[in-house]
Coordinates of C-alpha atoms and ligand atoms in Angstrom, one line a residue:
M1 CA -92.1 -64.8 -32.6
N2 CA -94.5 -64.6 -29.6
L3 CA -97.5 -66.5 -30.9
K4 CA -99.5 -65.9 -27.8
H5 CA -99.1 -62.1 -28.0
H6 CA -99.7 -62.2 -31.8
L7 CA -103.0 -64.1 -31.3
E8 CA -104.0 -61.8 -28.5
K9 CA -103.5 -58.8 -30.7
I10 CA -105.6 -60.1 -33.6
I11 CA -108.4 -61.3 -31.5
A12 CA -108.5 -58.3 -29.2
G13 CA -108.7 -56.2 -32.4
R14 CA -111.6 -58.2 -33.6
I15 CA -113.5 -57.9 -30.3
S16 CA -113.0 -54.1 -30.4
E17 CA -114.2 -53.9 -34.0
V18 CA -117.3 -55.9 -33.3
S19 CA -118.1 -54.4 -29.9
G20 CA -117.1 -50.8 -30.6
L21 CA -115.1 -50.9 -27.3
T22 CA -111.5 -49.8 -27.7
G23 CA -108.8 -51.4 -25.8
S24 CA -110.5 -54.8 -25.4
K25 CA -108.3 -57.6 -24.2
A26 CA -108.3 -61.1 -25.5
L27 CA -106.6 -62.9 -22.6
I28 CA -105.1 -65.9 -24.3
N29 CA -104.2 -68.9 -22.2
Y30 CA -102.7 -72.2 -23.0
A31 CA -105.7 -74.6 -23.3
R32 CA -105.7 -77.0 -20.5
E33 CA -107.2 -79.9 -22.4
A34 CA -106.6 -81.0 -26.0
T35 CA -110.2 -80.6 -26.9
F36 CA -110.0 -76.9 -26.1
G37 CA -107.4 -76.5 -28.8
D38 CA -103.8 -75.2 -28.3
Y39 CA -104.8 -71.8 -27.1
Q40 CA -108.0 -70.5 -25.6
A41 CA -109.1 -66.9 -25.7
N42 CA -111.5 -65.7 -23.1
G43 CA -112.0 -61.9 -23.6
I44 CA -115.5 -62.2 -24.9
M45 CA -117.4 -62.7 -21.8
G46 CA -116.2 -59.6 -20.1
V47 CA -117.0 -57.4 -23.1
A48 CA -120.5 -59.0 -23.5
K49 CA -121.2 -58.3 -19.8
Q50 CA -120.2 -54.7 -20.3
L51 CA -122.5 -54.4 -23.3
K52 CA -125.2 -56.5 -21.7
T53 CA -125.4 -58.7 -24.8
N54 CA -125.3 -62.5 -25.2
P55 CA -121.6 -63.6 -25.2
R56 CA -122.2 -66.4 -27.7
E57 CA -123.8 -64.0 -30.2
L58 CA -120.9 -61.6 -29.7
G59 CA -118.5 -64.6 -30.2
E60 CA -120.2 -65.6 -33.4
K61 CA -119.6 -62.1 -34.8
V62 CA -116.0 -62.1 -33.7
L63 CA -115.4 -65.4 -35.4
A64 CA -117.3 -64.5 -38.5
D65 CA -114.6 -62.3 -39.9
L66 CA -111.6 -63.5 -37.8
D67 CA -108.6 -63.8 -40.0
L68 CA -105.7 -65.5 -38.3
G69 CA -103.7 -65.6 -41.5
G70 CA -103.1 -69.3 -41.8
I71 CA -102.0 -69.7 -38.1
A72 CA -105.0 -71.9 -37.2
R73 CA -106.4 -75.0 -38.8
K74 CA -109.6 -74.7 -36.7
V75 CA -111.2 -72.0 -34.6
E76 CA -114.3 -72.6 -32.6
L77 CA -116.6 -71.0 -30.2
A78 CA -117.0 -73.0 -27.0
G79 CA -118.7 -72.8 -23.6
P80 CA -120.2 -69.5 -22.7
G81 CA -117.9 -67.6 -25.1
F82 CA -114.4 -69.0 -25.2
I83 CA -112.5 -69.2 -28.5
N84 CA -110.6 -72.4 -29.0
I85 CA -107.7 -72.1 -31.4
F86 CA -106.1 -75.1 -33.0
I87 CA -102.7 -74.3 -34.6
S88 CA -102.1 -75.5 -38.1
P89 CA -99.2 -78.0 -38.7
D90 CA -98.1 -76.1 -41.8
Y91 CA -97.8 -72.9 -39.8
L92 CA -95.8 -74.8 -37.1
A93 CA -93.5 -76.2 -39.8
Q94 CA -92.9 -72.8 -41.4
Q95 CA -92.1 -71.2 -38.0
L96 CA -89.8 -73.9 -36.9
N97 CA -87.9 -73.8 -40.2
T98 CA -87.3 -70.1 -39.6
L99 CA -86.3 -70.8 -36.0
R100 CA -83.8 -73.6 -36.7
T101 CA -81.7 -71.4 -39.0
S102 CA -81.6 -68.4 -36.7
A103 CA -78.8 -68.1 -34.2
A104 CA -81.0 -67.1 -31.2
L105 CA -84.1 -69.0 -30.3
V106 CA -85.8 -65.8 -29.0
Q107 CA -86.0 -62.4 -30.5
P108 CA -84.9 -59.4 -28.5
L109 CA -87.8 -57.5 -26.9
V110 CA -88.8 -54.4 -28.9
A111 CA -88.6 -52.0 -26.0
Q112 CA -85.1 -51.4 -24.8
T113 CA -84.9 -51.0 -21.0
N114 CA -82.3 -50.7 -18.3
V115 CA -83.0 -53.3 -15.8
V116 CA -81.2 -53.1 -12.4
V117 CA -81.1 -56.4 -10.6
D118 CA -80.2 -56.2 -6.9
Y119 CA -79.4 -59.7 -5.8
S120 CA -77.3 -61.9 -3.5
S121 CA -76.3 -58.9 -1.4
P122 CA -75.1 -60.7 1.6
N123 CA -73.6 -59.1 4.7
L124 CA -69.9 -59.3 4.6
A125 CA -69.4 -59.5 8.3
K126 CA -70.1 -63.3 8.1
E127 CA -69.6 -66.0 5.6
M128 CA -72.4 -66.5 3.0
H129 CA -74.9 -69.1 4.2
V130 CA -77.9 -70.8 2.9
G131 CA -80.1 -67.8 3.6
H132 CA -78.5 -66.2 0.6
L133 CA -78.8 -69.1 -1.7
R134 CA -82.3 -68.4 -3.0
G135 CA -81.8 -64.8 -3.9
T136 CA -78.4 -65.4 -5.5
I137 CA -79.7 -68.2 -7.8
I138 CA -83.0 -66.5 -8.7
G139 CA -81.5 -63.1 -9.3
D140 CA -78.8 -64.6 -11.5
A141 CA -81.3 -66.4 -13.6
L142 CA -83.3 -63.3 -14.1
A143 CA -80.3 -61.2 -15.0
R144 CA -79.4 -63.8 -17.7
I145 CA -82.9 -63.9 -19.0
F146 CA -83.1 -60.1 -19.4
E147 CA -79.8 -60.0 -21.1
Y148 CA -80.8 -62.7 -23.5
L149 CA -83.9 -60.6 -24.4
G150 CA -81.6 -57.8 -25.4
Q151 CA -82.1 -55.6 -22.3
T152 CA -79.3 -53.7 -20.6
V153 CA -78.8 -55.4 -17.3
I154 CA -77.0 -53.7 -14.5
R155 CA -76.2 -56.1 -11.7
Q156 CA -76.0 -54.6 -8.2
N157 CA -74.5 -56.5 -5.3
H158 CA -75.7 -54.4 -2.3
F159 CA -73.2 -56.0 0.1
G160 CA -73.8 -55.1 3.8
D161 CA -70.4 -53.8 4.6
W162 CA -71.0 -50.8 6.9
G163 CA -73.2 -51.8 9.9
T164 CA -72.4 -51.8 13.6
Q165 CA -71.0 -55.3 13.4
F166 CA -67.9 -53.9 11.7
G167 CA -66.9 -52.0 14.9
M168 CA -66.7 -55.3 16.6
L169 CA -64.7 -57.0 13.9
I170 CA -62.3 -54.1 13.7
T171 CA -61.7 -54.3 17.5
Q172 CA -61.0 -58.0 17.1
M173 CA -58.5 -57.3 14.3
Q174 CA -56.7 -54.6 16.3
D175 CA -54.3 -57.2 17.7
M176 CA -53.5 -58.3 14.2
Q177 CA -52.3 -55.0 12.9
Q178 CA -48.7 -56.2 12.5
L179 CA -49.7 -59.2 10.4
D180 CA -48.9 -59.1 6.7
E181 CA -51.5 -59.9 4.1
S182 CA -51.0 -63.7 3.9
E183 CA -50.9 -64.0 7.7
L184 CA -54.1 -62.0 7.9
K185 CA -55.7 -64.2 5.3
K186 CA -54.9 -67.2 7.4
E187 CA -56.5 -65.7 10.4
L188 CA -59.6 -64.9 8.5
A189 CA -59.8 -68.1 6.5
D190 CA -62.9 -69.0 8.5
L191 CA -64.9 -65.8 8.7
E192 CA -67.6 -67.6 10.6
S193 CA -65.5 -68.5 13.6
F194 CA -63.8 -65.1 13.5
Y195 CA -67.2 -63.5 13.7
R196 CA -68.3 -65.9 16.5
D197 CA -65.1 -65.1 18.5
A198 CA -65.6 -61.4 18.2
K199 CA -69.3 -61.7 19.2
E200 CA -68.4 -63.7 22.2
R201 CA -65.9 -61.1 23.4
F202 CA -68.4 -58.3 22.6
D203 CA -71.0 -59.9 24.8
A204 CA -68.7 -60.8 27.6
D205 CA -66.3 -57.9 27.9
P206 CA -67.7 -54.4 28.4
E207 CA -64.4 -52.9 27.5
F208 CA -64.3 -54.7 24.2
A209 CA -67.9 -53.7 23.5
N210 CA -67.1 -50.0 24.2
A211 CA -64.1 -50.1 22.0
S212 CA -66.3 -51.6 19.3
R213 CA -68.9 -48.9 19.5
E214 CA -66.2 -46.3 19.3
N215 CA -64.7 -48.0 16.3
V216 CA -68.0 -47.8 14.4
V217 CA -68.1 -44.1 14.9
K218 CA -64.5 -43.7 14.0
L219 CA -65.0 -45.8 10.9
Q220 CA -68.0 -43.9 9.7
A221 CA -66.1 -40.6 10.4
G222 CA -63.3 -41.8 8.1
D223 CA -60.5 -42.7 10.7
S224 CA -57.7 -44.0 8.6
T225 CA -56.6 -46.9 11.0
C226 CA -60.1 -48.2 11.2
L227 CA -60.6 -47.8 7.5
K228 CA -57.5 -49.8 6.8
L229 CA -58.5 -52.7 9.0
W230 CA -62.0 -52.6 7.7
Q231 CA -60.8 -52.6 4.1
A232 CA -58.5 -55.6 4.8
F233 CA -61.5 -57.5 6.2
I234 CA -63.8 -56.5 3.4
D235 CA -61.2 -57.6 0.7
I236 CA -61.0 -61.0 2.2
S237 CA -64.7 -61.4 2.7
V238 CA -65.4 -60.3 -0.9
E239 CA -62.8 -62.9 -2.1
H240 CA -64.7 -65.6 -0.2
C241 CA -68.0 -64.5 -1.9
Q242 CA -66.4 -64.5 -5.3
A243 CA -65.0 -68.0 -4.9
L244 CA -68.5 -69.1 -4.1
Y245 CA -70.0 -67.3 -7.1
D246 CA -67.5 -68.9 -9.3
K247 CA -68.1 -72.3 -8.0
L248 CA -71.9 -71.9 -8.2
G249 CA -71.8 -70.4 -11.7
I250 CA -73.1 -67.0 -10.7
T251 CA -72.3 -64.1 -13.0
L252 CA -71.7 -61.5 -10.3
R253 CA -68.3 -59.8 -10.6
V254 CA -66.3 -57.4 -8.4
D255 CA -67.5 -54.6 -10.7
D256 CA -71.1 -55.3 -9.7
I257 CA -70.4 -54.4 -6.1
K258 CA -72.2 -51.3 -4.9
A259 CA -72.1 -52.0 -1.2
E260 CA -73.7 -50.0 1.5
S261 CA -70.5 -48.0 2.1
F262 CA -70.7 -46.7 -1.4
Y263 CA -73.7 -44.6 -0.4
N264 CA -72.2 -43.3 2.8
D265 CA -71.4 -39.8 1.4
R266 CA -74.9 -39.4 0.1
L267 CA -76.8 -40.1 3.3
A268 CA -76.6 -36.6 4.8
G269 CA -78.0 -35.3 1.5
I270 CA -81.0 -37.7 1.7
I271 CA -81.9 -36.3 5.1
I272 CA -81.7 -32.8 3.8
Q273 CA -83.9 -33.6 0.8
L274 CA -86.5 -35.3 3.0
D275 CA -86.4 -32.3 5.3
D276 CA -86.8 -29.8 2.4
A277 CA -89.8 -31.9 1.2
G278 CA -91.3 -31.4 4.6
L279 CA -91.4 -35.2 5.2
L280 CA -89.3 -35.4 8.4
T281 CA -90.8 -35.8 11.9
E282 CA -88.7 -36.1 15.1
S283 CA -89.8 -39.0 17.3
D284 CA -87.8 -39.8 20.5
G285 CA -84.9 -37.9 19.0
A286 CA -84.8 -40.0 15.8
R287 CA -85.8 -38.6 12.5
C288 CA -88.6 -40.4 10.7
V289 CA -90.9 -40.3 7.8
F290 CA -94.6 -41.1 8.6
L291 CA -96.8 -41.9 5.7
D292 CA -100.5 -42.4 6.2
E293 CA -100.7 -45.9 4.6
F294 CA -98.3 -47.5 7.0
R295 CA -99.9 -48.4 10.3
N296 CA -99.6 -51.3 12.7
K297 CA -102.5 -53.6 13.7
D298 CA -103.8 -51.1 16.2
G299 CA -103.9 -48.4 13.6
E300 CA -100.9 -46.5 15.0
A301 CA -98.6 -44.8 12.5
L302 CA -95.4 -46.7 11.6
P303 CA -92.3 -44.7 11.0
T304 CA -89.6 -45.2 8.4
I305 CA -86.6 -44.2 10.6
V306 CA -83.9 -42.5 8.6
Q307 CA -81.6 -41.2 11.3
K308 CA -81.0 -42.3 14.9
S309 CA -80.8 -39.9 17.8
D310 CA -77.0 -40.4 17.9
G311 CA -76.8 -39.2 14.3
G312 CA -76.3 -42.7 12.7
Y313 CA -78.1 -43.6 9.5
L314 CA -80.1 -46.8 8.9
Y315 CA -80.6 -49.5 6.4
A316 CA -83.6 -47.6 5.0
T317 CA -81.5 -44.4 4.5
T318 CA -79.0 -46.3 2.4
D319 CA -81.8 -47.9 0.4
L320 CA -83.3 -44.4 -0.3
A321 CA -79.9 -43.3 -1.6
A322 CA -79.6 -46.4 -3.7
I323 CA -83.0 -45.8 -5.3
Q324 CA -82.0 -42.3 -6.2
Y325 CA -78.7 -43.5 -7.7
R326 CA -80.3 -46.3 -9.6
S327 CA -83.1 -44.2 -11.0
K328 CA -81.3 -40.9 -11.7
E329 CA -77.8 -42.1 -12.4
L330 CA -78.2 -45.6 -13.8
N331 CA -81.4 -44.5 -15.6
A332 CA -83.1 -47.7 -14.6
N333 CA -86.6 -48.5 -16.0
R334 CA -87.0 -51.4 -13.6
V335 CA -85.2 -52.1 -10.4
L336 CA -85.7 -55.6 -9.2
Y337 CA -84.9 -56.5 -5.6
V338 CA -84.5 -60.2 -5.2
V339 CA -84.7 -60.3 -1.4
D340 CA -86.2 -62.4 1.4
A341 CA -89.9 -62.0 2.0
R342 CA -89.2 -60.9 5.6
Q343 CA -88.0 -57.5 4.3
S344 CA -91.2 -56.8 2.5
L345 CA -92.5 -54.1 4.8
H346 CA -89.0 -52.4 4.6
F347 CA -89.3 -52.3 0.8
Q348 CA -92.9 -51.1 0.8
Q349 CA -91.9 -48.3 3.0
V350 CA -88.7 -47.1 1.2
F351 CA -90.4 -47.5 -2.2
R352 CA -93.2 -45.2 -1.1
V353 CA -91.0 -42.7 0.6
A354 CA -88.8 -42.6 -2.5
E355 CA -91.9 -41.9 -4.6
V356 CA -93.2 -39.2 -2.4
A357 CA -89.8 -37.5 -2.1
H358 CA -89.2 -37.8 -5.9
F359 CA -86.1 -39.8 -5.4
K360 CA -87.1 -41.8 -8.5
A361 CA -88.2 -40.9 -11.9
E362 CA -91.8 -41.6 -12.6
Q363 CA -91.3 -44.3 -15.2
C364 CA -88.9 -46.2 -13.0
S365 CA -90.6 -49.2 -11.4
L366 CA -89.3 -50.6 -8.1
E367 CA -90.2 -54.2 -7.6
H368 CA -89.5 -56.4 -4.6
L369 CA -89.3 -60.0 -5.8
S370 CA -89.6 -61.7 -2.6
Y371 CA -88.9 -65.3 -1.7
G372 CA -89.7 -67.7 1.1
T373 CA -87.6 -69.6 3.4
M374 CA -85.6 -72.8 2.8
M375 CA -86.6 -75.4 5.3
G376 CA -84.9 -78.5 6.6
S377 CA -86.7 -81.9 6.5
D378 CA -88.0 -81.1 10.0
G379 CA -90.0 -78.2 8.5
K380 CA -87.8 -75.6 10.3
P381 CA -85.4 -73.2 8.7
F382 CA -82.5 -75.2 7.3
K383 CA -79.7 -75.8 9.8
T384 CA -76.7 -78.1 10.3
R385 CA -77.3 -81.1 12.5
T386 CA -75.9 -79.2 15.4
G387 CA -78.2 -76.3 14.8
G388 CA -75.7 -73.9 13.2
T389 CA -76.1 -72.1 9.9
V390 CA -75.1 -74.1 6.8
K391 CA -72.3 -72.5 4.9
L392 CA -72.9 -72.3 1.2
M393 CA -69.5 -73.7 0.3
D394 CA -70.2 -76.8 2.4
L395 CA -73.6 -77.3 0.8
M396 CA -72.1 -77.2 -2.7
E397 CA -69.4 -79.7 -1.7
E398 CA -72.0 -82.0 -0.3
G399 CA -74.1 -81.7 -3.5
I400 CA -71.1 -82.6 -5.7
A401 CA -70.1 -85.5 -3.4
R402 CA -73.7 -86.9 -3.5
A403 CA -73.8 -86.5 -7.3
F404 CA -70.5 -88.4 -7.5
D405 CA -72.0 -91.4 -5.7
L406 CA -75.0 -91.3 -8.0
V407 CA -73.0 -91.1 -11.2
S408 CA -70.7 -93.9 -10.0
E409 CA -73.7 -96.1 -9.3
K410 CA -75.2 -95.4 -12.7
N411 CA -72.0 -95.5 -14.7
P412 CA -69.4 -97.6 -12.8
D413 CA -67.4 -98.1 -16.0
L414 CA -66.6 -94.5 -16.6
E415 CA -63.1 -93.3 -15.6
E416 CA -63.1 -91.7 -12.1
S417 CA -61.9 -88.3 -13.5
E418 CA -64.9 -88.3 -15.9
R419 CA -67.3 -89.2 -13.1
R420 CA -65.9 -86.3 -11.1
E421 CA -66.4 -83.9 -13.9
I422 CA -70.0 -85.0 -14.5
A423 CA -70.6 -84.9 -10.7
S424 CA -69.4 -81.3 -10.4
V425 CA -72.0 -80.3 -13.1
V426 CA -74.8 -82.4 -11.8
G427 CA -74.3 -81.5 -8.1
I428 CA -74.5 -77.8 -8.7
A429 CA -77.2 -78.1 -11.3
A430 CA -79.4 -80.1 -8.9
I431 CA -79.2 -77.4 -6.2
K432 CA -79.8 -74.6 -8.6
Y433 CA -82.6 -76.2 -10.5
F434 CA -84.4 -77.4 -7.3
E435 CA -84.4 -73.8 -6.2
L436 CA -85.6 -72.4 -9.5
S437 CA -88.3 -74.9 -10.1
K438 CA -90.1 -73.8 -7.0
N439 CA -92.5 -70.8 -6.9
R440 CA -90.3 -68.3 -5.2
N441 CA -93.1 -67.1 -3.0
S442 CA -93.4 -70.4 -1.1
D443 CA -91.1 -71.9 1.5
Y444 CA -89.7 -75.2 0.5
I445 CA -88.1 -78.2 2.0
F446 CA -84.5 -78.7 1.0
D447 CA -84.2 -82.4 0.1
W448 CA -81.2 -84.1 -1.5
D449 CA -83.0 -87.2 -2.6
T450 CA -85.6 -85.3 -4.6
M451 CA -83.2 -82.9 -6.2
L452 CA -80.9 -85.7 -7.3
S453 CA -83.6 -87.9 -8.6
F454 CA -83.7 -88.8 -12.3
D455 CA -87.5 -88.7 -12.2
G456 CA -89.7 -85.6 -12.2
N457 CA -89.0 -82.0 -12.6
T458 CA -85.3 -82.1 -11.7
A459 CA -81.9 -81.2 -13.1
P460 CA -80.7 -84.8 -13.5
Y461 CA -83.9 -85.6 -15.5
L462 CA -83.3 -82.7 -17.9
L463 CA -79.6 -83.2 -18.2
Y464 CA -80.1 -86.8 -19.0
A465 CA -82.8 -86.0 -21.5
Y466 CA -80.4 -83.6 -23.2
A467 CA -77.5 -86.0 -23.2
R468 CA -79.7 -88.7 -24.7
I469 CA -80.8 -86.5 -27.6
R470 CA -77.2 -85.4 -28.2
S471 CA -76.1 -89.1 -28.3
I472 CA -78.1 -89.4 -31.5
F473 CA -75.9 -86.9 -33.2
R474 CA -72.7 -88.8 -32.5
R475 CA -73.4 -90.8 -35.7
E476 CA -71.1 -89.9 -38.5
D477 CA -73.8 -89.6 -41.1
I478 CA -75.5 -86.7 -39.4
V479 CA -73.6 -83.6 -40.3
S480 CA -75.6 -80.4 -39.9
P481 CA -79.1 -81.1 -38.6
H482 CA -79.8 -77.3 -38.6
E483 CA -80.1 -77.6 -42.3
Y484 CA -82.7 -80.3 -42.4
T485 CA -86.2 -79.1 -43.4
I486 CA -88.8 -79.8 -40.7
L487 CA -92.2 -81.3 -41.7
V488 CA -95.0 -81.4 -39.1
N489 CA -97.5 -84.2 -39.6
D490 CA -98.0 -86.8 -36.9
E491 CA -99.8 -85.8 -33.7
E492 CA -96.7 -86.2 -31.6
E493 CA -94.8 -84.0 -34.1
Q494 CA -97.4 -81.3 -33.8
A495 CA -97.3 -81.4 -30.1
L496 CA -93.5 -81.1 -30.0
A497 CA -93.4 -78.4 -32.7
L498 CA -95.9 -76.3 -30.8
K499 CA -94.0 -76.7 -27.6
L500 CA -90.7 -75.7 -29.3
L501 CA -92.4 -72.6 -30.7
Q502 CA -93.6 -71.6 -27.2
F503 CA -90.0 -71.2 -25.9
S504 CA -89.9 -67.5 -26.7
E505 CA -93.3 -66.7 -25.1
T506 CA -92.3 -68.6 -22.0
V507 CA -89.0 -66.6 -21.7
E508 CA -90.8 -63.4 -22.3
Q509 CA -93.4 -64.2 -19.7
V510 CA -90.6 -64.8 -17.1
S511 CA -89.2 -61.4 -17.9
E512 CA -92.6 -59.8 -17.2
D513 CA -93.5 -61.4 -13.9
C514 CA -90.1 -62.8 -12.8
Y515 CA -91.1 -66.4 -12.0
P516 CA -88.3 -68.6 -13.3
N517 CA -90.2 -71.7 -12.2
Q518 CA -92.3 -71.1 -15.3
L519 CA -89.3 -71.7 -17.5
C520 CA -88.4 -74.9 -15.5
L521 CA -91.9 -76.2 -16.0
Y522 CA -91.7 -75.5 -19.7
L523 CA -88.4 -77.4 -20.0
Y524 CA -89.8 -80.3 -18.0
E525 CA -92.9 -80.5 -20.2
L526 CA -90.8 -80.1 -23.4
A527 CA -88.6 -83.1 -22.3
G528 CA -91.8 -85.1 -21.7
I529 CA -93.4 -84.2 -25.0
Y530 CA -90.1 -85.0 -26.7
M531 CA -90.0 -88.5 -25.1
R532 CA -93.5 -89.2 -26.4
F533 CA -92.5 -88.1 -29.8
Y534 CA -89.4 -90.2 -29.8
E535 CA -91.4 -93.3 -28.7
A536 CA -94.1 -92.8 -31.3
C537 CA -92.1 -91.6 -34.3
P538 CA -89.2 -93.6 -35.5
V539 CA -86.3 -91.2 -36.2
L540 CA -83.2 -93.1 -37.5
K541 CA -85.3 -95.8 -39.3
A542 CA -87.6 -93.4 -41.2
E543 CA -87.1 -92.7 -44.9
T544 CA -84.9 -89.8 -45.9
T545 CA -87.1 -86.7 -45.8
V546 CA -89.0 -87.8 -42.7
R547 CA -85.7 -88.9 -41.0
E548 CA -84.1 -85.5 -41.7
S549 CA -87.2 -83.7 -40.5
R550 CA -87.3 -85.7 -37.2
L551 CA -83.6 -85.2 -36.7
G552 CA -84.3 -81.5 -37.2
L553 CA -86.9 -81.7 -34.4
C554 CA -84.5 -83.6 -32.1
D555 CA -81.8 -81.0 -32.7
L556 CA -84.1 -78.1 -32.1
T557 CA -85.3 -79.8 -28.9
A558 CA -81.7 -80.2 -27.7
R559 CA -80.8 -76.6 -28.5
T560 CA -83.9 -75.4 -26.7
I561 CA -83.2 -77.4 -23.5
K562 CA -79.5 -76.3 -23.5
Q563 CA -80.5 -72.6 -24.0
G564 CA -83.3 -72.8 -21.4
L565 CA -80.9 -74.4 -18.9
S566 CA -78.2 -71.8 -19.7
L567 CA -80.7 -69.0 -19.0
L568 CA -81.2 -70.6 -15.6
G569 CA -77.5 -70.6 -15.1
I570 CA -77.1 -74.4 -15.5
D571 CA -74.5 -76.1 -17.7
T572 CA -75.3 -79.2 -19.8
L573 CA -73.3 -82.3 -20.4
E574 CA -72.9 -84.0 -23.8
K575 CA -72.5 -87.4 -22.2
M576 CA -73.8 -88.6 -18.9
Ligands
LIG601 N1 -77.7 -57.2 3.0 C1 -79.1 -57.5 3.1 C2 -79.3 -58.8 3.9 O1 -78.4 -59.7 3.9 C3 -79.8 -57.6 1.8 C4 -79.7 -56.4 0.9 C5 -80.8 -56.3 -0.1 N2 -80.7 -55.2 -1.0 C6 -81.1 -54.0 -0.6 N3 -81.0 -53.0 -1.5 N4 -81.6 -53.7 0.6 O2 -80.4 -59.0 4.4

C-alpha cells in the first residue's frame, strides 16, 4: 500500500471540497523534522493564493472534517498552511502484519504498461570499458524495478555493430579467412589490441584505408564474404559482453540484442516517410531534417542529418527506425534510454523528429535518462595509470581482489575458499552500489576506498547490516518469524515500522522518475533506523509477545534490505 499516495488522495479531495476547485493537489512530502510529523502536506497555500483567501483559515476548514480513517494519531495545521501528519502506531502495526504475511513487499502497479529499457548498448568494435559501466548498472536496476512492479519490461541492447569501424576490422581480418573458429577466437581474445592494430594500419597505410572504406560499402550492400567475417567478429564480441554481464550480474541476454544492424533494412523506408511528410531538406548533398526549435548559439538552424551525400545512413536514422519499431511493434508505453549525457542533443532531436513524423504513437513517452561521467581521483575521466581506457573486466577483477584483502583482514579465521566467495559478492556489490547511490545526473569520482568502506552509504555497510540481522535467526528456537504478530509501541519501533512501510512508495517513486539513488538512500536510512531500534529495544531478552514482535520487525527489515538490494541487482550474504 502506497501510504503517501493514499494520504495525498484524501487530503487533495478535502481541499477540493472546501475550496470548490477540482483537481487540487496535496503534495505530500516526508517531513524533514520529527516535530513536523511523519508526512507533511503543503497543497493549501497554492489553493489559498488562487482563491485569494487566508491559507490558515482554509487549512482549518480542511482539517475540520478531514477523515484519515485511523491512519493518523494526530493531524495539525502548522506554519503558513502546512498539514503535519503523525501516523498512528496501531495503523503501522496493522499494515506491517499484513505485509509480513504477503509474499511480495510491494503491490504491482495498477496500470499495466510496456516499458522498453535501452541500456548498456556498447559498440562491439571494441571491448566494453568503464564508459559503459554506469548505463549498464543503472539500466539493469530500472529493468528489475519495473518488473517487480508487475510491468512488462522489454530490454533492448542497441549494440553498435554497423558503423564505419567495421570496414577496418574486416580488412584486418581478411588475412585470417583460413582460420577455424577456435584459432580465430584466439586472435580476437583481446579485442582492444585487435582494434588498436587495425586502427594503426588504417591511419598509416592508405591502401588499407581504402580497402576498409570499400568493405563498409560492401558489408552494407550485403556482400557475403564481408558479412561472414563481420558475423564472426560480432559473435566473439557479443560473447565477451555476455561474459561481462554474467560476472557483473546484469540480466541482459542474447535475446535482448537489437543491434544497429537489425534496423538496416528499415532505413530507406525512414527516408521515404520523412520525404513524404515534407520534412527533408538537402544541405551540401546530405539529407536533413530542420526543426525550428534546434538552433546553435548564433541562432542558426541545426540539422538532424539522416543520410550522407554518399547515400550512407547515420546514427540518428537508426534511432528513428528504432523508435518506430519500439512504439508501433513493441507497443511501448515508455521507452527509457539510459545513455550518457553527451548524447542529449541527439536524443532531443530524434525524439522531436519522431514525433513530428508520427513514428511513435501519441501515448508512447520517450525518455532520455542521462548520466554523467565517471572520473578518476585526478578529477579527469577515469583512465588507467598509463592513460588508456579501463576495461570493465579488469575493473571487476580489481574490485574482487580488493574485497578479498578486506575480508581477510576482517575475518582472518575464515577458510580461504569462503573468503573468496564473500569477496566475489562484496567486490561486485561495492562497484554497483557506489554507482547506484549517486544521482545519475552528476559526474562522480571513482574511489575504491569509499566504495569498500564499512561506514556510510555503501554496499559493505548494507551487506554487513543484513548479515548481522540474519545471524539472529540462526538460533534454533526461532522457527518462522513471518508468523509472529508485530506490535508497535516504543518510539524506535514506530520509526522502524514507518520506514518499513515506506518501501513500496520508495520503489514506486523510482519507477516514476528513474533515480535508483533514492532506493539506496532509503536502504541506508532503513539500516540506520534499525540499528537505533536494536540498541534501544532488547529483542532476545524481551518477554514472549514483545520478543516475537521484535523478531518480526527484525525479519521484515532483513527481507526489505534483501529485496531492495536485489532490485538494485546486488546479492546478499547470510554470513560475512
Ligand atoms: N552505442 C552507443 C554508444 O556506445 C549507445 C547507444 C544508445 N542507444 C541508442 N538507441 N542510441 O555510445
